[in-house]
Short mmCIF file of C-alpha atoms and ligand atoms in Angstrom, two decimals:
data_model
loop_
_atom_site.label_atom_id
_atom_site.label_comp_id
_atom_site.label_asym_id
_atom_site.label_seq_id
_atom_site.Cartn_x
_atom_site.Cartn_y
_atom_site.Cartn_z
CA UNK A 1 -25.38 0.17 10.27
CA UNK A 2 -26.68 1.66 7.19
CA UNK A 3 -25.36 5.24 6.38
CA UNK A 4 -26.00 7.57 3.49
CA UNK A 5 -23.55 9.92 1.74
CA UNK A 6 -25.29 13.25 0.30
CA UNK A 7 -24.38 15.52 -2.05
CA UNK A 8 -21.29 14.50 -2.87
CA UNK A 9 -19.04 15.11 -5.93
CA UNK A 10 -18.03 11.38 -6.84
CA UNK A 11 -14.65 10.65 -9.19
CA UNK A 12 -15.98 7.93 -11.22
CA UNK A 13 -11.90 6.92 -11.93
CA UNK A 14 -13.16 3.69 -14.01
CA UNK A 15 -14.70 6.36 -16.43
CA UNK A 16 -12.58 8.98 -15.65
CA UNK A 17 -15.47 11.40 -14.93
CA UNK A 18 -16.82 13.66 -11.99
CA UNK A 19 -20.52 13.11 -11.33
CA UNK A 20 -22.06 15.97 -9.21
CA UNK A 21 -24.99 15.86 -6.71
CA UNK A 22 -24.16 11.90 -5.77
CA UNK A 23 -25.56 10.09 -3.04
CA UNK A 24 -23.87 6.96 -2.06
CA UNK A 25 -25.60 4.79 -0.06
CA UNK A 26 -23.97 1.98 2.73
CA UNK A 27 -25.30 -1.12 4.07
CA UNK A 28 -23.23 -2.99 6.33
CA UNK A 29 -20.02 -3.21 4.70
CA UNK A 30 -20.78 -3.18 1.04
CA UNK A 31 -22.47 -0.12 -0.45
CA UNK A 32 -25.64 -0.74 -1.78
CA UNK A 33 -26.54 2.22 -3.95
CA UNK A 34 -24.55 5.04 -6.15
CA UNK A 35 -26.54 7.33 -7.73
CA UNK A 36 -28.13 10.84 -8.11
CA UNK A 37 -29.69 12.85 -5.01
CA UNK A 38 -32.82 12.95 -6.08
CA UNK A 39 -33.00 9.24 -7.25
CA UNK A 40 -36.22 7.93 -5.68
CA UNK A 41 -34.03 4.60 -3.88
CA UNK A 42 -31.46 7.32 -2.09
CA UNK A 43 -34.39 8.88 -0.87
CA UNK A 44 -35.97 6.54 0.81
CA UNK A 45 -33.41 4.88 1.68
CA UNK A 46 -33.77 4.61 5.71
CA UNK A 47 -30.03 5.42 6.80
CA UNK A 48 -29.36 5.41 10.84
CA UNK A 49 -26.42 7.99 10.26
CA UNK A 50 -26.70 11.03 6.76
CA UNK A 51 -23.67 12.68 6.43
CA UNK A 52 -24.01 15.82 3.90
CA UNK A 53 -20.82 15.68 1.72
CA UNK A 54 -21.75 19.97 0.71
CA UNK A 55 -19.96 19.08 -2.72
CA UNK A 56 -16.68 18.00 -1.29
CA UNK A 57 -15.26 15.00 -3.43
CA UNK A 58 -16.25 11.24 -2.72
CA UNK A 59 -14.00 8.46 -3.99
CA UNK A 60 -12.65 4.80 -3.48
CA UNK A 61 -9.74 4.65 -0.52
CA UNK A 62 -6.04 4.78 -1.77
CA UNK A 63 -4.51 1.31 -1.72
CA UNK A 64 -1.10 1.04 -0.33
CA UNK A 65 0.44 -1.73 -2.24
CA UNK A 66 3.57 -1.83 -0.93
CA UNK A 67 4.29 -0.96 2.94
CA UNK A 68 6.06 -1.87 5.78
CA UNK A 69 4.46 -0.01 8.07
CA UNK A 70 5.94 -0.93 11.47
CA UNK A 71 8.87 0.73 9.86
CA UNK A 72 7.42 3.85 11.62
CA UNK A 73 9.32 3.07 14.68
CA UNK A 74 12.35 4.21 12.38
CA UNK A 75 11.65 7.46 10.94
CA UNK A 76 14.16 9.39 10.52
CA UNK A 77 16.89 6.93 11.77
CA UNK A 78 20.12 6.90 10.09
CA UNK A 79 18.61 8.65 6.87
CA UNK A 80 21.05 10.10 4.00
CA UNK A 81 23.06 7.01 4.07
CA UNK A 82 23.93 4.61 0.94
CA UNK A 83 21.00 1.89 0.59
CA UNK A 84 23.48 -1.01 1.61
CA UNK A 85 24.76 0.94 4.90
CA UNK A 86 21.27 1.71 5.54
CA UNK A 87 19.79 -1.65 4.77
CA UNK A 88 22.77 -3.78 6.15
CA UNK A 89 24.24 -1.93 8.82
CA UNK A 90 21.42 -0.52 10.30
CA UNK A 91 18.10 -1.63 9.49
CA UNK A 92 18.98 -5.21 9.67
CA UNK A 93 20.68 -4.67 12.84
CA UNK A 94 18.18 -2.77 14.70
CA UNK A 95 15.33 -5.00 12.98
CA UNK A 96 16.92 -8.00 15.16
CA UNK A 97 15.80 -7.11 18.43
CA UNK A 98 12.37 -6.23 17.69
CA UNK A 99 9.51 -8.06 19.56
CA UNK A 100 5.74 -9.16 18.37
CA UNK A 101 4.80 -5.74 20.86
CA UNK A 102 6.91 -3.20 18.62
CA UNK A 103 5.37 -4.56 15.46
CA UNK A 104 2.00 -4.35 16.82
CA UNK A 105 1.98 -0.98 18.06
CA UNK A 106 4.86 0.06 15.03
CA UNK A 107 2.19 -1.05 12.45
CA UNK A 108 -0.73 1.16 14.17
CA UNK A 109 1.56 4.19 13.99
CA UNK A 110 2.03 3.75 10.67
CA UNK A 111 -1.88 2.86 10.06
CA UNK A 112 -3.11 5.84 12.07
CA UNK A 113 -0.95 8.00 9.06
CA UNK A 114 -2.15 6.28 6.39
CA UNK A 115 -5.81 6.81 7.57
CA UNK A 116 -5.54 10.42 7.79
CA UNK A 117 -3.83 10.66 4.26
CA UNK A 118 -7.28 8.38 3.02
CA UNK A 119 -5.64 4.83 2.57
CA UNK A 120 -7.90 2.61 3.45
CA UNK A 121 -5.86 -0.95 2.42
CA UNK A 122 -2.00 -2.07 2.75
CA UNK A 123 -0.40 -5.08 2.07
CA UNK A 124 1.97 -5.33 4.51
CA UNK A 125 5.35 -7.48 4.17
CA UNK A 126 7.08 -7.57 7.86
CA UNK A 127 8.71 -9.58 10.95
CA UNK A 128 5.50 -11.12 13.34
CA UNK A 129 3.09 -11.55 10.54
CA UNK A 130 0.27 -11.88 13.73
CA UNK A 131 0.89 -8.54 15.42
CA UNK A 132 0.25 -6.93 11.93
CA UNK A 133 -2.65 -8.49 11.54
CA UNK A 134 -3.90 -8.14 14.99
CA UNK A 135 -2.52 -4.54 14.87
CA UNK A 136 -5.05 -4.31 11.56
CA UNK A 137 -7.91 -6.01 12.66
CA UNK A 138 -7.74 -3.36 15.75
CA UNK A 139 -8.09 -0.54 13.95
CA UNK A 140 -10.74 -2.25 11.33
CA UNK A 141 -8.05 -1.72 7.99
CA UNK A 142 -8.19 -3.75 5.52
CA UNK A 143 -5.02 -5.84 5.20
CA UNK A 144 -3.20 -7.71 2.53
CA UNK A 145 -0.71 -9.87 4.78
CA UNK A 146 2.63 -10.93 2.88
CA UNK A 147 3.47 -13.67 4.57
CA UNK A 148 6.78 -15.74 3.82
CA UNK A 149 10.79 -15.63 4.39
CA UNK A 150 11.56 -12.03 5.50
CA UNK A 151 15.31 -11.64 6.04
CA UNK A 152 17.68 -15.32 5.33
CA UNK A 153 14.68 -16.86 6.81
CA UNK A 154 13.86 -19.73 4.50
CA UNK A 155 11.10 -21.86 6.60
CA UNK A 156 8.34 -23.43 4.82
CA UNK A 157 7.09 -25.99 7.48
CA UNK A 158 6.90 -23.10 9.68
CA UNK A 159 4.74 -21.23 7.00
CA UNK A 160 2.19 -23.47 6.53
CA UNK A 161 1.54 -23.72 10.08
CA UNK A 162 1.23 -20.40 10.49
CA UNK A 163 -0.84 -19.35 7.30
CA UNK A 164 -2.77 -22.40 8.39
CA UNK A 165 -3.47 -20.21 12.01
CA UNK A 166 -3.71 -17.15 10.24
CA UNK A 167 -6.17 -17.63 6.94
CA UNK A 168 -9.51 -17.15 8.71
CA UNK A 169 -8.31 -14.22 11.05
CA UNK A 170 -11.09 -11.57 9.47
CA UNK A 171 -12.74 -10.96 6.41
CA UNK A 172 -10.42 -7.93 6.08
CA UNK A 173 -7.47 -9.87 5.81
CA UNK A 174 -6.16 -11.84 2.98
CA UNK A 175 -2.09 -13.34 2.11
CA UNK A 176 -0.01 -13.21 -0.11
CA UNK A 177 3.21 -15.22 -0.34
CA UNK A 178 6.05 -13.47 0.20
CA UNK A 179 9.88 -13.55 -0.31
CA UNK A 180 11.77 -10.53 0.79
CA UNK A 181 13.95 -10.38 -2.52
CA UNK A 182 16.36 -12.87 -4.52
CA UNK A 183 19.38 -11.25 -2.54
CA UNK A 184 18.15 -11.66 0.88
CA UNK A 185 16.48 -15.32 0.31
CA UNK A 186 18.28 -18.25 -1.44
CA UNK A 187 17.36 -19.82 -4.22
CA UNK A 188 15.85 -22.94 -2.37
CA UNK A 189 13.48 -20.51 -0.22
CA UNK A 190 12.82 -18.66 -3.48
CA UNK A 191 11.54 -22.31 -4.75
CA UNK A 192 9.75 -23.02 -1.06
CA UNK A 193 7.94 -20.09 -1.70
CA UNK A 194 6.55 -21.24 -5.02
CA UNK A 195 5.65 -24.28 -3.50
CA UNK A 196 3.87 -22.19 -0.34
CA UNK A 197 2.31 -20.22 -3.40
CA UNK A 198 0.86 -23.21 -5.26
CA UNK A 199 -0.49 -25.00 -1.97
CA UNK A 200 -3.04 -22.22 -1.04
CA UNK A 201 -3.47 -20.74 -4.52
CA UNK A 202 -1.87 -17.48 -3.33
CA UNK A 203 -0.80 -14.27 -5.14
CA UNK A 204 3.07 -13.53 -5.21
CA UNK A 205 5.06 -10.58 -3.47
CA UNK A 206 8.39 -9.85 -3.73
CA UNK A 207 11.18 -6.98 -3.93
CA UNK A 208 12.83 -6.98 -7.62
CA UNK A 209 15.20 -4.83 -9.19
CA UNK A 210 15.07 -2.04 -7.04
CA UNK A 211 19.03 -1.29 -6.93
CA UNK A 212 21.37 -1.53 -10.15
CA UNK A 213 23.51 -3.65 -7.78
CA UNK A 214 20.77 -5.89 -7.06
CA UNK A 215 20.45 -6.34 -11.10
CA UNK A 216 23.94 -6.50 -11.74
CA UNK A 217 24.58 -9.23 -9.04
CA UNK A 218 21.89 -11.50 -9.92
CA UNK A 219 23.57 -11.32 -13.58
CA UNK A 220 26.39 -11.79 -12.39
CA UNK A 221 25.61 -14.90 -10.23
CA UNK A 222 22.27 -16.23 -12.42
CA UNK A 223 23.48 -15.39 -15.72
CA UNK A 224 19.65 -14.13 -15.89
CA UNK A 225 18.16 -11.11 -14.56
CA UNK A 226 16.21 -10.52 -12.06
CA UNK A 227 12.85 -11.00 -13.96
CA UNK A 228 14.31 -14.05 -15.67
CA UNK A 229 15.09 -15.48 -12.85
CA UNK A 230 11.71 -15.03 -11.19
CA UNK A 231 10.34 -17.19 -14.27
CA UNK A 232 12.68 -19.35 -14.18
CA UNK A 233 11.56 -19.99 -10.47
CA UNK A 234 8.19 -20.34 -11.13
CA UNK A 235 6.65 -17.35 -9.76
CA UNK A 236 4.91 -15.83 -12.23
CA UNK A 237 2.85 -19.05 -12.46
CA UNK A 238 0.90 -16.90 -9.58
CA UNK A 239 -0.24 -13.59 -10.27
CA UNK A 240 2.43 -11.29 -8.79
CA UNK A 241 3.89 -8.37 -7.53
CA UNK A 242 7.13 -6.65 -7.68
CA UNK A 243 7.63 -3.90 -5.90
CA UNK A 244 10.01 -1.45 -7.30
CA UNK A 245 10.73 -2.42 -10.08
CA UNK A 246 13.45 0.47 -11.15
CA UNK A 247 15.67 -1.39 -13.41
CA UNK A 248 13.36 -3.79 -15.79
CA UNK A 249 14.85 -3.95 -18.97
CA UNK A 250 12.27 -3.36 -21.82
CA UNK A 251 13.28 -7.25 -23.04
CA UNK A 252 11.48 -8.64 -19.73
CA UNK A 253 8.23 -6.83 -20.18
CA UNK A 254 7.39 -9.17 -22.61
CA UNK A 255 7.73 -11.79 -19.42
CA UNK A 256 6.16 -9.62 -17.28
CA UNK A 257 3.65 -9.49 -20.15
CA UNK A 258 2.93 -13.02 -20.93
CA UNK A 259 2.12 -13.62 -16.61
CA UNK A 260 -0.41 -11.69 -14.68
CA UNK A 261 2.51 -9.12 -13.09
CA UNK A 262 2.19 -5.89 -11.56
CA UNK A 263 4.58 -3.59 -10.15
CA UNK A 264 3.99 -1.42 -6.98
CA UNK A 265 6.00 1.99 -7.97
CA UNK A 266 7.69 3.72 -4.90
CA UNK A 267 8.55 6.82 -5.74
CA UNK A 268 9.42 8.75 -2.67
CA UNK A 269 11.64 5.33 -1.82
CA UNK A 270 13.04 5.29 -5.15
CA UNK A 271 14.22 8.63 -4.50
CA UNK A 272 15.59 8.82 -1.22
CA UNK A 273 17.63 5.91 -1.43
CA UNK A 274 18.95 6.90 -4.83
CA UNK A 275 17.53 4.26 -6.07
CA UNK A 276 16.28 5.55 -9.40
CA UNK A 277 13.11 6.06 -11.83
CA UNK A 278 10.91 3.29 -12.48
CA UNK A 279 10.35 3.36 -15.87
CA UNK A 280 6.48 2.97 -15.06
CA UNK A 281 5.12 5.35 -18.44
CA UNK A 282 6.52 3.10 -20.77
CA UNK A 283 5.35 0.03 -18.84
CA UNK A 284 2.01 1.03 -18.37
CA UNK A 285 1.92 1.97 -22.67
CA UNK A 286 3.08 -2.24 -22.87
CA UNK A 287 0.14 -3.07 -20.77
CA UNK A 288 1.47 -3.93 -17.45
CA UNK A 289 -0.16 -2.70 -14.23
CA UNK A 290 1.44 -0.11 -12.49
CA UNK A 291 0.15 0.60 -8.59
CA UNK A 292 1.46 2.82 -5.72
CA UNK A 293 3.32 1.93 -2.63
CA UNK A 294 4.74 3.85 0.24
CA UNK A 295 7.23 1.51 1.06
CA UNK A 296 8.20 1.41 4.77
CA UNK A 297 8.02 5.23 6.56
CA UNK A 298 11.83 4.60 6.96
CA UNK A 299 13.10 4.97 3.59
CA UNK A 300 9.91 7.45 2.81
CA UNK A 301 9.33 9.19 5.60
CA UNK A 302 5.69 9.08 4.89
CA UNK A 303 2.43 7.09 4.31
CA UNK A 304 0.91 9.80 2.53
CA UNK A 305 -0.27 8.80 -1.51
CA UNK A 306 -0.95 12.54 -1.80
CA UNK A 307 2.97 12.83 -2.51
CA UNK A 308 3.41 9.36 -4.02
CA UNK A 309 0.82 9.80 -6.73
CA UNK A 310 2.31 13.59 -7.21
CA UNK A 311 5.91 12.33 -7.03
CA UNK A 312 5.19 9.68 -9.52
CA UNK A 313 3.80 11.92 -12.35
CA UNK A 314 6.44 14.37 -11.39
CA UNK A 315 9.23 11.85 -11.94
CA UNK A 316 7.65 10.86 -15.73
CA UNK A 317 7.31 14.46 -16.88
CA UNK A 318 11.06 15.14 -15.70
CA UNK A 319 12.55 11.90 -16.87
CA UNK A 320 10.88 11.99 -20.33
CA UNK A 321 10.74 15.89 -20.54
CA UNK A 322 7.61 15.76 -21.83
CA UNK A 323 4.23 17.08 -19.91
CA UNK A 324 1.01 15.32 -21.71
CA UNK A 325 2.06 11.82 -19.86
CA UNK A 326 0.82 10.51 -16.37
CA UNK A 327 -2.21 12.60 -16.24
CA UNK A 328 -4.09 13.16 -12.49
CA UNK A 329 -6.47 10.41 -14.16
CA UNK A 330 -3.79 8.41 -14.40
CA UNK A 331 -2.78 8.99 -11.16
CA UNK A 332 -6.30 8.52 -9.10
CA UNK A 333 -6.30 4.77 -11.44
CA UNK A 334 -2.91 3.74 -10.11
CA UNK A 335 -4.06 4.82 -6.28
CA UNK A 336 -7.49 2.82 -6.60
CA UNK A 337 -8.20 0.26 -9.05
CA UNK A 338 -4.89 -0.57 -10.16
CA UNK A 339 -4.37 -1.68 -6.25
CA UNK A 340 -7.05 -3.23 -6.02
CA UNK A 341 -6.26 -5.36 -9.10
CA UNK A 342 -2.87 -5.43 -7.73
CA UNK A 343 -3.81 -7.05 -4.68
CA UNK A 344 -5.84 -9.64 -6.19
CA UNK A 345 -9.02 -8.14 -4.74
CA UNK A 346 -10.48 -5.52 -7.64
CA UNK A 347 -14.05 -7.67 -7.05
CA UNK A 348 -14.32 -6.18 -3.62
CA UNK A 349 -12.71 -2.67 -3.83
CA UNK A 350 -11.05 -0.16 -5.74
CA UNK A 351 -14.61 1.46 -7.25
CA UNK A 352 -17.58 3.27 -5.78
CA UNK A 353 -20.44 0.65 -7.32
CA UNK A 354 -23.23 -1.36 -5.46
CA UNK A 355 -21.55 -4.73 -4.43
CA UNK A 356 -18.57 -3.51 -3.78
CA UNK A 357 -16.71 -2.93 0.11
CA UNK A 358 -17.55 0.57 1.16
CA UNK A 359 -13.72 1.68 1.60
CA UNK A 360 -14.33 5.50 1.05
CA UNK A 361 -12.72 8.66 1.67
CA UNK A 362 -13.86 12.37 1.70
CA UNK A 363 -12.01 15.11 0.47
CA UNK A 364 -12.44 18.34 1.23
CA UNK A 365 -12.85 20.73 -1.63
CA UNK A 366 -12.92 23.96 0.83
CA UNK A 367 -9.60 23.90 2.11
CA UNK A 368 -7.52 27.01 0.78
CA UNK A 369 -5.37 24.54 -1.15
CA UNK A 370 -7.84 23.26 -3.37
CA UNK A 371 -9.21 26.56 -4.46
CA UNK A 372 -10.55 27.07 -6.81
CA UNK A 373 -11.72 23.76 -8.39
CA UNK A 374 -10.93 24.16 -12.01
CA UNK A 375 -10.26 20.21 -12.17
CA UNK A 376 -11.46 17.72 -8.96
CA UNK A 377 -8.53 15.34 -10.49
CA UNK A 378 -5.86 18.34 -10.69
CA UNK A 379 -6.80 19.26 -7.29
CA UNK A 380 -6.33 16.26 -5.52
CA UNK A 381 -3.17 14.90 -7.24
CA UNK A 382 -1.12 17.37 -7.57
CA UNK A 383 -2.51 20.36 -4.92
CA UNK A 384 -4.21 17.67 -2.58
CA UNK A 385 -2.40 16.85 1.17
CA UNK A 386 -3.78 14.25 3.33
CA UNK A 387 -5.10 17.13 5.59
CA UNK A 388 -7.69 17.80 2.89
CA UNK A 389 -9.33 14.13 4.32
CA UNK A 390 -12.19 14.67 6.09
CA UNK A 391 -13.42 11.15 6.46
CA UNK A 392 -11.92 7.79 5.85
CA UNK A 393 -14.27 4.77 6.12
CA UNK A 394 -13.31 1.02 5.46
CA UNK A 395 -15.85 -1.67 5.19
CA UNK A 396 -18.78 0.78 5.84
CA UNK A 397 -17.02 2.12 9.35
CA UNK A 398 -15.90 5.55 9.76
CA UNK A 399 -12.26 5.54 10.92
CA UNK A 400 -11.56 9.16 11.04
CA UNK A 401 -14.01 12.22 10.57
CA UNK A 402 -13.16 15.65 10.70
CA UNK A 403 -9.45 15.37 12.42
CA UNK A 404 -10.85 13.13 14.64
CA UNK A 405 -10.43 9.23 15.40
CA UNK A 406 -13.25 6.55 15.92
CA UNK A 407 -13.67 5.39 19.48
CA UNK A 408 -12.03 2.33 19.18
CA UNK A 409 -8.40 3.98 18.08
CA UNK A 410 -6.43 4.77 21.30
CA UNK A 411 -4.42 7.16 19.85
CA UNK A 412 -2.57 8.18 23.02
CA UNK A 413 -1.90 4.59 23.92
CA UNK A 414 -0.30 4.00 20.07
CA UNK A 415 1.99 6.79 20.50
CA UNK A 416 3.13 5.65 24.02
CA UNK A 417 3.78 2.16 23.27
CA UNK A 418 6.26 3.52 19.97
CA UNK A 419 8.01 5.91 21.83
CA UNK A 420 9.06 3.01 24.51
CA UNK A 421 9.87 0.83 21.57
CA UNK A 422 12.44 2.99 19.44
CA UNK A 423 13.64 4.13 22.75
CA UNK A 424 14.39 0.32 24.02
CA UNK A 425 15.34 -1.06 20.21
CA UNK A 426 17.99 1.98 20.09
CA UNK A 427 19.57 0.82 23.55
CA UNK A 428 19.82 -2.73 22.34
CA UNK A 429 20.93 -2.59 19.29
CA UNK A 430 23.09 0.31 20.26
CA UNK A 431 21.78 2.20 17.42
CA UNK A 432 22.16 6.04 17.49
CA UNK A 433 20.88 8.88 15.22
ZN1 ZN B 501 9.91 -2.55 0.78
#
């Protein structure tokens, strides 16, 4: 299908510009032209579908590094507890009786909230690694799969095979290996990984240093810390990423430094589990990329990178006390091409540019809330809510226009299916709010 964007107000976040009266041209999946309205290609270009932007804001989808998103099943269960009493005694324990049905229908919850707040990728890192694909490939989201040892689950034969069934799945998906953290997974499935990693030339995810505990243990244990460790391991002999990242000592950027590492920052986690402040402004100024992440909607409670991005500025500025740091620029870089770069896949999205995957969103500049426009990056970072998306398309198909899901997305079924699940997982595990 070939459809043409008019008038639109583009955020050109590579050059940190606006560009008015844009027309952005799709072919299929990649987009095929970016330029002005009255360029003589975007006129005659022969679209089956115009949609007239009326000056509201075009840009690249957010990328979600960082999600678990069948994690929506647990919103709001057992919240304002320590991390390890959460974690331990109640994640972990409900997590056990959950079936390849609750993940599949968990993960479109979560999905069908990230569309309508414009995110248009996640890597995902849960149990069932095929009903979050298949949950993905439903919908028609692009998907970064971590796939690896979850929870004391150190199984490399049973990786391969299952990568092995898994690689070719869609063109939206591609893996990552994946180790849930270095005090959840032993050493030798830290080391199983690596060798996972350096069979099918895969990128590296893992949780590091999100707790001072988690730190302080692995120094206790290692003699190292966690970042040392990692090294030590071999898995920055991959490009990787850390998620979290709260308690990196400034001596292991120059690790972090030396290897192609980025960290997905999780503010709204960090914060609700007490977690802490990433120190993300001073590791962006030592070069390291910095990207956004929900983390699952049970330590959030949202998939919304309206309040991440805002929450992460917010947390700089207070932290530091100063204001001039972690601009809105900043901001819109670490939701889009940061990802992307993230992720391993910054030659297919991230930027609004003929060649690249048509993963765009629309944002409306009408709305009471982003009036008047004195900035377009102001507005959306730190006034914009996902209710302000009027359209998110991935791969050149329209998700969600105008409040309202494509055809494919059986909303009603989705919210049927979780409701059954929590309701079943709760009686099991004998869970209770
Ligand atoms: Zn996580």
């Amino acid at each position: 299908m070939k459809i043409k964007l008019i008038n639109a107000t583009l955020l050109d976040v590579a050059n940190s510009c606006v560009l008015e009266n844009y027309t952005v041209c799709i072919d299929g999946s990649l987009i095929s032209f970016v330029g002005e309205n009255d360029n003589l290609f975007a006129q005659a270009f022969n679209a089956d579908k115009v949609i007239d932007f009326e000056g509201d804001i075009l840009c690249a989808g957010f990328i979600n590094c960082h999600s678990h998103n069948a994690m929506a099943l647990f919103r709001g269960l057992k919240d304002d507890v320590p991390l390890e009493q959460w974690l331990f005694d109640n994640m972990f324990v409900i997590e056990k009786f959950l079936q390849p049905k609750d993940i599949y229908y968990g993960t479109q919850l979560g999905l069908l909230e990230g569309i309508k707040s414009g995110i248009t990728t996640n890597l995902d890192a849960y149990f069932y690694p095929k009903s979050i694909i298949d949950a993905n490939i439903d919908l028609k989201t692009r998907l970064v799969c971590a796939l690896g040892a979850t929870m004391y689950d150190n199984r490399l034969e049973g990786l391969t095979q299952e990568y092995l069934s898994l690689k070719d799945a869609n063109d939206l998906v591609s893996f990552m290996a994946y180790a849930h953290s270095i005090y959840t997974i032993d050493t030798k499935g830290l080391e199983d990984t690596v060798i996972f990693a350096n069979e099918y030339k895969l990128p590296m995810h893992i949780h590091l240093a999100e707790t001072l505990k988690e730190v302080g243990d692995c120094v206790q244990k290692f003699n190292k810390t966690p970042v040392q460790l990692l090294e030590d391991i071999g898995f920055f002999e991959h490009k990787c990423l850390l998620a979290h990242g709260v308690h990196i000592d400034k001596d292991d950027y120059l690790i972090l430094n030396q290897h192609d590492v980025s960290i997905a920052h999780c503010p709204a986690s960090n914060m609700k589990l007490g977690s802490g402040i990433a120190p993300i402004h001073s590791m962006l100024e030592s070069n390291i990329n910095i990207c956004l992440g929900t983390d699952g909607p049970a330590s959030n409670n949202s998939i919304d990178m309206f309040r991440e991005m805002y929450l992460a500025s917010m947390l700089q500025k207070v932290n530091l006390c100063e204001t001039n740091i972690m601009s809105a620029k900043t901001m819109m870089r670490l939701s889009t091409l940061n990802g992307a770069k993230a992720l391993c896949i910054d030659n297919k999205i991230g930027k609004i540019e003929a060649g690249y995957k048509a993963d765009i969103i629309r944002i409306s500049i009408k709305d009471i809330n982003m009036l008047p426009i004195n900035d377009y990056y102001s507005n959306v970072v730190y006034s914009g809510k996902p209710e302000n998306i009027k359209m998110t398309m991935v791969n050149g198909e329209i998700l969600y226009e105008n409040g309202v899901f494509a055809d494919h997305i059986d909303v009603e079924k989705i919210v049927f299916e979780c409701k059954n699940a929590i309701k079943r997982l709760k009686f099991e595990s004998e869970i209770q709010v």
